Short mmCIF file of C-alpha atoms in Angstrom, two decimals:
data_model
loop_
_atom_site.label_atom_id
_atom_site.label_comp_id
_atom_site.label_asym_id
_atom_site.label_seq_id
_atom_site.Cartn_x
_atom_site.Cartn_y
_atom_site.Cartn_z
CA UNK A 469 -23.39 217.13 15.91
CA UNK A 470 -23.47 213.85 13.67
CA UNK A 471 -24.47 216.21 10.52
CA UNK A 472 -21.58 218.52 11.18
CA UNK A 473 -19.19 215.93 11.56
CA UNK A 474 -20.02 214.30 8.54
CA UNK A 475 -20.37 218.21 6.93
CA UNK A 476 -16.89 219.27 8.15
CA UNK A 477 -15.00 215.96 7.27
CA UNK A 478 -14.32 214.74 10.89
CA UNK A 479 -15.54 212.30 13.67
CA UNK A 480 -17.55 212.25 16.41
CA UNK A 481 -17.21 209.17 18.78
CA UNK A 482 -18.87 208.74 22.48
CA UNK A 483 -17.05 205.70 24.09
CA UNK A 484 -18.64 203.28 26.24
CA UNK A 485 -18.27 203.59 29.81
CA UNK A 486 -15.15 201.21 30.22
CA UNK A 487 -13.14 203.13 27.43
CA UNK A 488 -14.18 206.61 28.81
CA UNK A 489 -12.66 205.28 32.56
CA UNK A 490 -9.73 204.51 30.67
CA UNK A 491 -9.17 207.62 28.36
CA UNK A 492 -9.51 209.56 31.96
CA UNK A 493 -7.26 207.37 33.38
CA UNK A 494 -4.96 208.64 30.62
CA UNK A 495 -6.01 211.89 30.69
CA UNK A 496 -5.05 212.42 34.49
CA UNK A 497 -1.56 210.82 34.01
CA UNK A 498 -0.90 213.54 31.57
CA UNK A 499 -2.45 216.55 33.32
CA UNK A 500 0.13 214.91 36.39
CA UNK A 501 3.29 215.15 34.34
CA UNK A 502 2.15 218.80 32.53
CA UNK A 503 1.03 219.85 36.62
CA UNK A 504 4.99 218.96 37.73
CA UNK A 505 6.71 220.81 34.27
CA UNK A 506 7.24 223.99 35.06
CA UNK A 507 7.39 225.18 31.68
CA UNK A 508 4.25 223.67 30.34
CA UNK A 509 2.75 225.19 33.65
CA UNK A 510 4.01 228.74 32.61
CA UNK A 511 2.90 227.98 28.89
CA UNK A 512 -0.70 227.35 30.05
CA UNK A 513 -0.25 230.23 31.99
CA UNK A 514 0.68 232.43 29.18
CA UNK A 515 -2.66 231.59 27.62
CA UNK A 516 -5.12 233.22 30.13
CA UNK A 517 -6.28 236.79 29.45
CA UNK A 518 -7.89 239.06 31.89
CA UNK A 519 -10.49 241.45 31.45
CA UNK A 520 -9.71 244.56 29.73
CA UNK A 521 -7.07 242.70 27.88
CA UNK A 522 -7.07 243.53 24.42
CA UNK A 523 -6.00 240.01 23.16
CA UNK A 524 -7.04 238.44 20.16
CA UNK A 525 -5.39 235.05 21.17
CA UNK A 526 -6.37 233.11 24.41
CA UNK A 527 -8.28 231.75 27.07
CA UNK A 528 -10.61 234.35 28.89
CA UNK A 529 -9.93 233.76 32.43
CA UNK A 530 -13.95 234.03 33.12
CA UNK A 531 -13.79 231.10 31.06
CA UNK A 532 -11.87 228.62 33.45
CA UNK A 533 -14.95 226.59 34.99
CA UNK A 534 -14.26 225.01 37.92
CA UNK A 535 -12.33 221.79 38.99
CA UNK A 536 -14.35 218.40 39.89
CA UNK A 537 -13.97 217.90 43.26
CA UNK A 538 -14.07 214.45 43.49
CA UNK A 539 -10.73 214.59 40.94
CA UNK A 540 -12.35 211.54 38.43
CA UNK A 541 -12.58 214.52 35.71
CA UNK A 542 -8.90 215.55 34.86
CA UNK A 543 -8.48 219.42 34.10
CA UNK A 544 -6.09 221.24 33.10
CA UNK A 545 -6.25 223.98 35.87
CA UNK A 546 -5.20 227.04 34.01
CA UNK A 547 -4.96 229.31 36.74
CA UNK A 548 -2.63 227.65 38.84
CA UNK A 549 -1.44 229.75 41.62
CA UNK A 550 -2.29 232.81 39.56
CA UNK A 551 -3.92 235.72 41.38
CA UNK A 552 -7.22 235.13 39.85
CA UNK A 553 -10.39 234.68 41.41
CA UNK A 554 -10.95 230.61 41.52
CA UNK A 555 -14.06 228.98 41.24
CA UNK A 556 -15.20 226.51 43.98
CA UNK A 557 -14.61 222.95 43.09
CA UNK A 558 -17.74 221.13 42.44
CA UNK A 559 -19.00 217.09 42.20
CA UNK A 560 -19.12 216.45 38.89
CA UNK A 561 -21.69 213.95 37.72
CA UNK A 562 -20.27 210.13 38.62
CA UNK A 563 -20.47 208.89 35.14
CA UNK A 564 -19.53 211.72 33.07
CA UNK A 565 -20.67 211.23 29.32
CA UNK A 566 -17.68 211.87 26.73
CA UNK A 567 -17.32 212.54 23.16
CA UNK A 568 -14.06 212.64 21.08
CA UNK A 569 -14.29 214.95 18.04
CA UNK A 570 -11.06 214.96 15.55
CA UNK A 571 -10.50 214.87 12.09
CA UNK A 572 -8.06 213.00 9.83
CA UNK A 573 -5.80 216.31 9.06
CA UNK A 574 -4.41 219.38 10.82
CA UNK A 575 -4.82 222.97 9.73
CA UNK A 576 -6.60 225.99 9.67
CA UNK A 577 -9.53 227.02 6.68
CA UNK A 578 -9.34 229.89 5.22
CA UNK A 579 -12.58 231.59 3.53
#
């Protein structure tokens, strides 16, 4: 992953246990206010396909893994209330290992 990084211009950073508890803390108090919008909750929505959908664009809904059941891991549950089979929550590991990948611009590559 380090070679890529440096390959495709971006970087890769796994934070220390203290700074990953925090950027979950974060995490959870933003999946909280997009859980109580209605229209972010429709957006996400929007982005689930279904089998036999002939979509070039969006999240297959076999893809949606299931929610930790413990709730330290923030998700953004997709499905919702959707009639779509749900996975079973599960314990996620206690100390989940994290790793922020970004670069320093925005855009698409062509070619």
């Amino acid at each position: 992953m380090i070679t890529a990084e440096h390959t495709q211009g971006a970087r890769l950073e796994v934070p220390d246990i203290v700074r990953t508890r925090r950027l979950l803390r974060l995490t959870r108090t933003g999946e909280v206010r997009n859980a109580s919008h209605p229209g972010r909750t429709a957006e996400a929505h929007r982005w689930l396909t279904v089998p036999g959908t002939d979509s070039g664009y969006g999240i297959p809904v076999t893809a949606v893994g299931a929610l930790d059941a413990s709730g330290r891991i923030p998700m953004r549950d997709f499905t919702g209330q959707l009639p779509v089979p749900h996975l079973p929550a599960l314990h996620f590991e206690r100390h989940a290992p994290v790793a922020l990948l970004w670069t320093a611009r925005t855009g698409t590559r062509t070619g």
